[in-house]
Short mmCIF file of C-alpha atoms in Angstrom, two decimals:
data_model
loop_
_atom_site.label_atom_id
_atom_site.label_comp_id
_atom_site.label_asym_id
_atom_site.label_seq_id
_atom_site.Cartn_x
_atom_site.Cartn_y
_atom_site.Cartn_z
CA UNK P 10 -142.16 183.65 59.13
CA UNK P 11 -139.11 185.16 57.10
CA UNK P 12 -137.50 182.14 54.36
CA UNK P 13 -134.31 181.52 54.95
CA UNK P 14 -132.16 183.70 52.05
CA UNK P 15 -130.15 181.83 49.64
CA UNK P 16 -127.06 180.63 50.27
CA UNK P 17 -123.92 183.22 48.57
CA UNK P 18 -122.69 181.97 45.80
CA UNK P 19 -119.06 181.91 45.35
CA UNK P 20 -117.39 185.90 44.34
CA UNK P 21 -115.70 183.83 41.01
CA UNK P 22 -117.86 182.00 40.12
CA UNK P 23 -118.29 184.05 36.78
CA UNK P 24 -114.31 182.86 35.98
CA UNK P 25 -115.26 179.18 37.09
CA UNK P 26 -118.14 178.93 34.93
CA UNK P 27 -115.81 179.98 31.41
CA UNK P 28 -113.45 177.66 32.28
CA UNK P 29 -116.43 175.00 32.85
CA UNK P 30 -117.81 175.94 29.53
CA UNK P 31 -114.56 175.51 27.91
CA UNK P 32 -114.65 172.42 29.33
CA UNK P 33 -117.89 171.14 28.13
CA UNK P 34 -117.44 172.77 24.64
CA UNK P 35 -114.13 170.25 23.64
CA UNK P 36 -115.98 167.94 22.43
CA UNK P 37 -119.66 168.99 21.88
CA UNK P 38 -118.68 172.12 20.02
CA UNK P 39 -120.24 171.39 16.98
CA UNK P 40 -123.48 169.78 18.16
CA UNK P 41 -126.46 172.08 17.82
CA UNK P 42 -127.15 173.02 21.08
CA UNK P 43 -123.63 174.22 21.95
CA UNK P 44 -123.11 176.08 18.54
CA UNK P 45 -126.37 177.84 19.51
CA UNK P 46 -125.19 178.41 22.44
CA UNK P 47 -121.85 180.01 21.22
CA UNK P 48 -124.04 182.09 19.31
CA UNK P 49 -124.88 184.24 21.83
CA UNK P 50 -122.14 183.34 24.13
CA UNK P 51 -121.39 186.24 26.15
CA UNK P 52 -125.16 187.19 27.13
CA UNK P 53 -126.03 183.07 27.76
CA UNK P 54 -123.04 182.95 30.28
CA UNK P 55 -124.18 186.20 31.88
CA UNK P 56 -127.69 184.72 32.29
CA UNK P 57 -126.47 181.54 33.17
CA UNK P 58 -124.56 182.69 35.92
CA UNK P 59 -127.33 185.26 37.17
CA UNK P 60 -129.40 182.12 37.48
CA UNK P 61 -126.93 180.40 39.04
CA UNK P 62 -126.04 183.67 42.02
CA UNK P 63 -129.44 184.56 42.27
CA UNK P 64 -130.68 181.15 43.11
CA UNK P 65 -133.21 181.12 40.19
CA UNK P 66 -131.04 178.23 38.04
CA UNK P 67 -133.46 175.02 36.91
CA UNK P 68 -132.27 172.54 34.70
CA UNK P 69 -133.87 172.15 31.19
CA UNK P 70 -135.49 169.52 29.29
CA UNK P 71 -133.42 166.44 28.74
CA UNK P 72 -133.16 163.92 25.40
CA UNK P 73 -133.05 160.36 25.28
CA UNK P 74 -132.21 158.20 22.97
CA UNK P 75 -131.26 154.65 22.43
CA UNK P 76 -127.83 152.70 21.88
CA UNK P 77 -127.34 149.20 20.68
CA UNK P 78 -123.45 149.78 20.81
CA UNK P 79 -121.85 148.19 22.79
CA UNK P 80 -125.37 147.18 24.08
CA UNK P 81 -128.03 148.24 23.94
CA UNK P 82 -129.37 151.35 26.64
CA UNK P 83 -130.84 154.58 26.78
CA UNK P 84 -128.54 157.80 26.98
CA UNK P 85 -130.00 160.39 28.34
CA UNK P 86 -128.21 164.03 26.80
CA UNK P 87 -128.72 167.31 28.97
CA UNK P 88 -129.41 171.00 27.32
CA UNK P 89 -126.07 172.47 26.49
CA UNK P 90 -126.15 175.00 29.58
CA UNK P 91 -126.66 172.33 31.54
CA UNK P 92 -123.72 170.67 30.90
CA UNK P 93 -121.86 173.50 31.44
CA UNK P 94 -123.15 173.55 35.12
CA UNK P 95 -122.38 169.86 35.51
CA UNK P 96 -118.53 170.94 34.75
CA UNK P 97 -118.56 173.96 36.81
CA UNK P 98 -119.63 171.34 39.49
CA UNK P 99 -117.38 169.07 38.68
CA UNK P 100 -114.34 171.23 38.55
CA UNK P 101 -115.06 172.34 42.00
CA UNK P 102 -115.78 169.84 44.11
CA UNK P 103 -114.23 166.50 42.07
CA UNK P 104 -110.90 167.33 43.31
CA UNK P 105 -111.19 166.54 46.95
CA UNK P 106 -112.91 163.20 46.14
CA UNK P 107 -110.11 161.86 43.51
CA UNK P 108 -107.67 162.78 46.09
CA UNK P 109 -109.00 159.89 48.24
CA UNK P 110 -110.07 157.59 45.53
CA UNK P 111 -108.10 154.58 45.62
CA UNK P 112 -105.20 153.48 42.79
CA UNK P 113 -107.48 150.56 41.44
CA UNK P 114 -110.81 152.69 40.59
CA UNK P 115 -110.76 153.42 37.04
CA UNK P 116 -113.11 155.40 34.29
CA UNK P 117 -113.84 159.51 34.82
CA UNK P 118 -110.78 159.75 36.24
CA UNK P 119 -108.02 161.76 34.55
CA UNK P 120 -105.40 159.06 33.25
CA UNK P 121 -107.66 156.07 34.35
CA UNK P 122 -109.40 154.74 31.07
CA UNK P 123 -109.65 151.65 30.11
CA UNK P 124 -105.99 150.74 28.92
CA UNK P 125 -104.94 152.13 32.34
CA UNK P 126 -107.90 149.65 33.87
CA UNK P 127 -106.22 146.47 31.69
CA UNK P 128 -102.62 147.28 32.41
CA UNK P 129 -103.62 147.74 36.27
CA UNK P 130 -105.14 144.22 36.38
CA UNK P 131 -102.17 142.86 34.38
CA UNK P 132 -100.00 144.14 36.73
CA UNK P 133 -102.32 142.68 39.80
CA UNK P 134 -102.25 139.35 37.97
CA UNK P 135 -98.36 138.96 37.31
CA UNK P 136 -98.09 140.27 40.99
CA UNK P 137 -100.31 137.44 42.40
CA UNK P 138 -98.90 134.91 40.65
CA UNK P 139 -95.43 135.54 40.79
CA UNK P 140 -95.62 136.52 37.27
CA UNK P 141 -96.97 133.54 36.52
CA UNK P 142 -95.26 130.88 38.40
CA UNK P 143 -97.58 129.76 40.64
CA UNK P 144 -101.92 129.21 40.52
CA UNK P 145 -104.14 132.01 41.58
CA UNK P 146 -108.25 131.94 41.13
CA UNK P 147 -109.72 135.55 40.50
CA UNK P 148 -113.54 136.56 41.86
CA UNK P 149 -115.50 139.45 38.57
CA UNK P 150 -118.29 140.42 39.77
CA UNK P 151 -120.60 143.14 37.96
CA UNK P 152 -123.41 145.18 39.49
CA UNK P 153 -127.23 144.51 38.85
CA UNK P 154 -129.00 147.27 36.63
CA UNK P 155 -125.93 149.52 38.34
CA UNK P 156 -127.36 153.05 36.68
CA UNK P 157 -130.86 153.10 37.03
CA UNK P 158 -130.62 151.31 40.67
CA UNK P 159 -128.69 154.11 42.07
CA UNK P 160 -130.03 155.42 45.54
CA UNK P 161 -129.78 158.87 45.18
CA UNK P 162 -130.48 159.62 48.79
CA UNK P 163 -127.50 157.18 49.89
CA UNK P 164 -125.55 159.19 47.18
CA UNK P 165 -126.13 162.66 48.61
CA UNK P 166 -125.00 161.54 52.02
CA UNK P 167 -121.78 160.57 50.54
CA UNK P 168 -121.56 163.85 48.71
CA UNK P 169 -122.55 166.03 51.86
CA UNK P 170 -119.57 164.45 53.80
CA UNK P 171 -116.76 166.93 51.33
CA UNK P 172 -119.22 169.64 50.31
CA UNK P 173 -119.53 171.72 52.79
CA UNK P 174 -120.03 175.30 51.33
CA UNK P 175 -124.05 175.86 51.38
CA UNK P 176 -124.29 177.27 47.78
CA UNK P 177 -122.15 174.26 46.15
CA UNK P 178 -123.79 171.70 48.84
CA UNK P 179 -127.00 173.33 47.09
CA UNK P 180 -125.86 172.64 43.50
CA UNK P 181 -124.69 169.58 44.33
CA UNK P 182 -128.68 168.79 45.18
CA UNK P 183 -129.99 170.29 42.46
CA UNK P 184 -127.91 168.61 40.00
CA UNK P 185 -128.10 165.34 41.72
CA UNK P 186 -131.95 164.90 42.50
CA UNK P 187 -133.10 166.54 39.43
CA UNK P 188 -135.55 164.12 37.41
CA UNK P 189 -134.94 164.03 34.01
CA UNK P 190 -137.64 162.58 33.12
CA UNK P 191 -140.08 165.06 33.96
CA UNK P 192 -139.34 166.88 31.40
CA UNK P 193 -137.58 164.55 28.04
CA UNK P 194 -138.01 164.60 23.98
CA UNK P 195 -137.40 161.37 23.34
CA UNK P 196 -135.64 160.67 19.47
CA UNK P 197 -135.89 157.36 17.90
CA UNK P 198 -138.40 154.55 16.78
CA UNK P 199 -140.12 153.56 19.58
CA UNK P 200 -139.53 149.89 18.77
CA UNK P 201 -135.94 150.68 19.69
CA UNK P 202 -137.20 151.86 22.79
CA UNK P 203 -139.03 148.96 23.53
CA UNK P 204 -136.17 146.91 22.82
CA UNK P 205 -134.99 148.47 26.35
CA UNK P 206 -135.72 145.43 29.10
CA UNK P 207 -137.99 147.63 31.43
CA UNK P 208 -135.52 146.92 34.28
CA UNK P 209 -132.61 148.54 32.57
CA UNK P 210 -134.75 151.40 31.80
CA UNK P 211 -134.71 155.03 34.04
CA UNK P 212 -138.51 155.56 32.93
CA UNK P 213 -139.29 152.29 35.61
CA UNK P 214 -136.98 153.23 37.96
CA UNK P 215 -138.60 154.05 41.10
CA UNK P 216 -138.77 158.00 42.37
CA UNK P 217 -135.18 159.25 43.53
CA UNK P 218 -133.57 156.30 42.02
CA UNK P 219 -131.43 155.89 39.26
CA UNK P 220 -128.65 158.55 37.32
CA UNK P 221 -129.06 159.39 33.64
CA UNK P 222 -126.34 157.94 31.52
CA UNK P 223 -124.68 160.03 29.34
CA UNK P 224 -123.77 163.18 31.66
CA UNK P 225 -120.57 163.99 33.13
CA UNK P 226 -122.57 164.13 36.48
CA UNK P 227 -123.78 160.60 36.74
CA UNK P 228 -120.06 159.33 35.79
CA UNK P 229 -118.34 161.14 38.58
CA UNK P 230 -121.67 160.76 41.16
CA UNK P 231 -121.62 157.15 40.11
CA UNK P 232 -117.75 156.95 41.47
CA UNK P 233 -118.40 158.62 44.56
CA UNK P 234 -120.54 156.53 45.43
CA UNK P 235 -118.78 153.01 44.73
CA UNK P 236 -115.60 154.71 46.45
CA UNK P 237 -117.37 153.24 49.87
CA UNK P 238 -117.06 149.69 47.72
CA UNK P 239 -113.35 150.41 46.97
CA UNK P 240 -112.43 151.63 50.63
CA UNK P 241 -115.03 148.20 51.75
CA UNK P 242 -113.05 145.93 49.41
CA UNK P 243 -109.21 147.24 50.12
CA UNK P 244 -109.73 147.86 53.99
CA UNK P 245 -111.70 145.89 55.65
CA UNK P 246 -111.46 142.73 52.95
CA UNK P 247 -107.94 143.71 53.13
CA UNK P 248 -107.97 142.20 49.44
CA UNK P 249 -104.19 142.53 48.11
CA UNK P 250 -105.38 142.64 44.85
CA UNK P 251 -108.34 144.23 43.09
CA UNK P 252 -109.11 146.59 40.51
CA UNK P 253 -112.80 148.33 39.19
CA UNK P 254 -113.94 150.09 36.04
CA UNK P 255 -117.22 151.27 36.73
CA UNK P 256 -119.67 149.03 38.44
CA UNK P 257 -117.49 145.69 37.02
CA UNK P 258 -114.31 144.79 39.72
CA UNK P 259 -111.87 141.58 39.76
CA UNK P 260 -110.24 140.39 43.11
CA UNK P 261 -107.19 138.29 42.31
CA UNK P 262 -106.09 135.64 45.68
CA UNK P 263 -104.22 132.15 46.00
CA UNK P 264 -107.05 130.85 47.46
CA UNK P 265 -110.39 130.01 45.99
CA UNK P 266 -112.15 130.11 49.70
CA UNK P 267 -110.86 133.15 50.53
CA UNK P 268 -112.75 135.23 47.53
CA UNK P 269 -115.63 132.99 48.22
CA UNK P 270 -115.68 134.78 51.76
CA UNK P 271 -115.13 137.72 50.02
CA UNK P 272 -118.18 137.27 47.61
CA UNK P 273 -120.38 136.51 50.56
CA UNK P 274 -119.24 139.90 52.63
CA UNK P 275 -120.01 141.76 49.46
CA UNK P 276 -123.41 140.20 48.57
CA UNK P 277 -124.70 141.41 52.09
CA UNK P 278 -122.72 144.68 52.43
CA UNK P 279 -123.76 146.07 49.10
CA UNK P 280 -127.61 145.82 49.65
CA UNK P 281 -127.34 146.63 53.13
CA UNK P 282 -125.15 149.60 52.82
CA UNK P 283 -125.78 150.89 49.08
CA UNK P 284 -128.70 149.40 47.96
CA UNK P 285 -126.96 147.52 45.44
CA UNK P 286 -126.90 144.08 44.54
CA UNK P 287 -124.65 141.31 42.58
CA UNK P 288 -125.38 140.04 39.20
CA UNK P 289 -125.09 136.19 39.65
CA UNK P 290 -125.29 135.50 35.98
CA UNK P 291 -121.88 137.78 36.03
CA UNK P 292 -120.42 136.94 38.81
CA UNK P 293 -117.50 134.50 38.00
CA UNK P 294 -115.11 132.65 40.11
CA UNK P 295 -112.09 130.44 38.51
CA UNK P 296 -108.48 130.00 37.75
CA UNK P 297 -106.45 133.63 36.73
CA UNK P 298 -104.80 130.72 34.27
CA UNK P 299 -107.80 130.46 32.33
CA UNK P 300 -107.29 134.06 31.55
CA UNK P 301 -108.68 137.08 33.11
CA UNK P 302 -111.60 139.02 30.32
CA UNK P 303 -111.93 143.17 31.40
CA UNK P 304 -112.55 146.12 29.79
CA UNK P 305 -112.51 144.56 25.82
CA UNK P 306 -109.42 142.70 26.63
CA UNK P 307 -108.38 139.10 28.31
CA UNK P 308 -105.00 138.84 30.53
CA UNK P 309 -103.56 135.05 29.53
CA UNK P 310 -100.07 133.70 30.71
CA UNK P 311 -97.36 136.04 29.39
CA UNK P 312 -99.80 138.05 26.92
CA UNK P 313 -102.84 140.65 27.13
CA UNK P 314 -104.73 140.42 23.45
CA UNK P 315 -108.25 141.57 22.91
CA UNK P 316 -111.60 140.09 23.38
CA UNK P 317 -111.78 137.60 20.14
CA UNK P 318 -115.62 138.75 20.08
CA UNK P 319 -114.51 142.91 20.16
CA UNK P 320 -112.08 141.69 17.00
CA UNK P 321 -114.92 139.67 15.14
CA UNK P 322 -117.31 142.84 15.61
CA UNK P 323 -113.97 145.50 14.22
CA UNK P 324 -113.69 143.96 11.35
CA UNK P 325 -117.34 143.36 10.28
CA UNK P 326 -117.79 146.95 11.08
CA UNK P 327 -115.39 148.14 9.10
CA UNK P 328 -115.88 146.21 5.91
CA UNK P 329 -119.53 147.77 6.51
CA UNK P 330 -118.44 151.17 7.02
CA UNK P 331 -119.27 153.74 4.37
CA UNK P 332 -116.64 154.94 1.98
CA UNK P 333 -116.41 158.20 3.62
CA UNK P 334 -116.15 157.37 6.88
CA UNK P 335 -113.86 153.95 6.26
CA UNK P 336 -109.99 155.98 6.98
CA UNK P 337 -111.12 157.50 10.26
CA UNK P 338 -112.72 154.26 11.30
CA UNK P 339 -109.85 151.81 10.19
CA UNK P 340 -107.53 154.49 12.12
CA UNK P 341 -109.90 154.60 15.05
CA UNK P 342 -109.99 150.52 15.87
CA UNK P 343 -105.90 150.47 15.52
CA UNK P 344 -105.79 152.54 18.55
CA UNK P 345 -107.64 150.35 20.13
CA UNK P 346 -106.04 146.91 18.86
CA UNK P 347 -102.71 148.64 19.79
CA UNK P 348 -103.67 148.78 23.40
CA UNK P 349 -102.73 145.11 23.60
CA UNK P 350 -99.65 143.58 24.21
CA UNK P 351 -99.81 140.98 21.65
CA UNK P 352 -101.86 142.06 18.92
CA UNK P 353 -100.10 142.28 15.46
CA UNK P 354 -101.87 139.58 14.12
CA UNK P 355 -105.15 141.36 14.84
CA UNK P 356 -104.07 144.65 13.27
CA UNK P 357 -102.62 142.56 10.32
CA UNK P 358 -106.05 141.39 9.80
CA UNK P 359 -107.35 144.86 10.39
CA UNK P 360 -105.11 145.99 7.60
CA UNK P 361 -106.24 142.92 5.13
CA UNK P 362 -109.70 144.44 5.00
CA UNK P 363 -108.58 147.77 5.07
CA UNK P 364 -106.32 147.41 1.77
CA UNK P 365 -109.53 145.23 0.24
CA UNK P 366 -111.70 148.24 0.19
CA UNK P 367 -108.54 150.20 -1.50
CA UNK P 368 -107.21 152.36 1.36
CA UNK P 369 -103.35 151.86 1.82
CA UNK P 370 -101.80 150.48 5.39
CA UNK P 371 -98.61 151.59 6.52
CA UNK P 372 -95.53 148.82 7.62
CA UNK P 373 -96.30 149.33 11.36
CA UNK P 374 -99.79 148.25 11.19
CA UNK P 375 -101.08 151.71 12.79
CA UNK P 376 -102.63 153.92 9.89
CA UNK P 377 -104.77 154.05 6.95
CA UNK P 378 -104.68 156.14 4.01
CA UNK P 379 -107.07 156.19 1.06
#
């Protein structure tokens, strides 16, 4: 019996793949693999894409390494060419899933990072209380071990339902279901790895489950995938007010029973339909009045300041910092105290350490010089 031929890949697909490795070079251009990449550029892109037509394409070995900032996790970095694939991917098929993605889903999304994610819930807040005139309660809720829990198999239904050409429905497999970990270098002390609780880890995680953090792949599968949570949450919830970054969402409502109800259609839809499940230790349920903590900052009456603990951690950081790296970090954490609404006095103090390890400040409180 004859094997079925490969399905065609698309006639430009040699112009898709540039513009995907111009993509992915932005901002790896000057990490090994991609400046040994470059150096051959023209004949790796010709390969790449031969691979890619002729159906021969596998991905390469993976490395991991561990984080402790902001907490500590494994990152798991693909070869250069790989990436490149995940953006030719990407490119193609995200499109037709952003289009549907609701207004309240936030991070890998063009425009949606995590300022847009804090002035989206400060909007929802003001909105549900009238800006401010009258008591609301707001339900956060963050998902267990979100990454390496992932079903892919659940995933790739939701995937199949847009991609319908066979060769990208056959990418879209390959890149999805390939195991990383059958093939990793892994860099670092292994006391930092064993730092890792085991069930945050992707070397536990079960066979088909779990996404590699750190690729542009995992981000955008990881959306698709809670996109069934946002259309869950907005339509048949009918929740008036509710916004997500990632695997952590906030529904805002008058009434305390009502997001109780809410919490209890979630906790069984989520294992029943996605094979997800709650965190209780982070699920929290109280008065918006209290103040509202997401994505590094806290929504209070009439303000939105940063996290006091994101502040504390700045400024130790940066009277650690070495001298030759002190003006671009200094610079670096203004941008992000400026994303608040009220949050001069943090930047002054910002600027107090700044000047004590002899770099200037300028009268707006926005940049350093040495």
């Amino acid at each position: 019996m004859r094997a079925a031929p490969e399905p065609s890949a698309d006639p430009d697909l040699f112009r898709q793949l540039v513009a995907a490795y111009l993509d992915c070079r932005k901002h790896k251009r000057t990490s090994a693999s991609a400046l040994a990449f470059e150096a051959r550029l023209e004949r790796n892109l010709c390969e790449l894409h031969d691979e890619l037509a002729g159906g021969t394409y596998r991905p390469g070995p993976s490395v991991c390494f561990v984080v402790t900032r902001p907490k500590l996790r494994e990152v798991w970095a693909a070869q250069f060419r790989d990436r490149i694939v995940h953006h030719l991917l990407y490119n193609r098929i995200a499109p037709r899933f952003l289009a549907s993605f609701v207004a309240d889903s936030c991070a890998c999304i063009p425009g949606r990072g995590t300022l847009y994610a804090a002035q989206r819930l400060e909007h929802q807040v003001r909105s549900v209380t009238a800006n401010w005139s009258r008591p609301a309660h707001y339900l956060k809720c963050d998902l267990a071990n979100f990454f390496v829990s992932i079903d892919k198999h659940v995933l790739l239904q939701l995937l199949e339902r847009r991609v319908h050409e066979p060769w990208w429905r056959s990418l879209t497999h390959q890149v999805l279901m390939h195991d990383p970990r059958a093939d990793v270098e892994c860099h670092g002390a292994a006391a930092l790895f064993a730092r890792v609780p085991p069930h945050k880890s992707l070397f536990n995680a079960p066979a088909d489950t779990g996404l590699p953090i750190g690729n542009l792949s995992s981000q955008f599968f990881a959306n698709v995938l809670l996109d069934a949570l946002d259309q869950r949450v907005k339509h048949r919830l009918r929740a008036p007010h509710y916004v997500r970054y990632v695997d952590d969402f906030v529904l805002l409502h008058p009434s305390p029973g009502w997001l109780n109800q809410a919490l209890a259609d979630l906790s069984a839809w989520l294992p029943a339909q996605l094979h997800l499940q709650l965190n209780p230790r982070k699920t929290i349920l109280q008065p918006v009045a209290r103040g509202v903590d997401f994505v590094g900052q806290a929504i209070k009456p009439w303000r939105r300041i940063t996290r006091r603990g994101t502040v504390a951690k700045v400024l130790q950081r940066v009277a650690q910092a070495p001298a030759e790296q002190l003006q671009a970090s200094v610079n670096s954490y203004f941008g992000l105290l400026r994303q608040a609404t009220h949050g001069h006095h943090d930047r002054a103090r910002l600027a107090n350490v700044a000047r004590d390890r002899g770099h200037c400040v300028n009268r707006d409180l926005t940049k350093a010089y040495p």
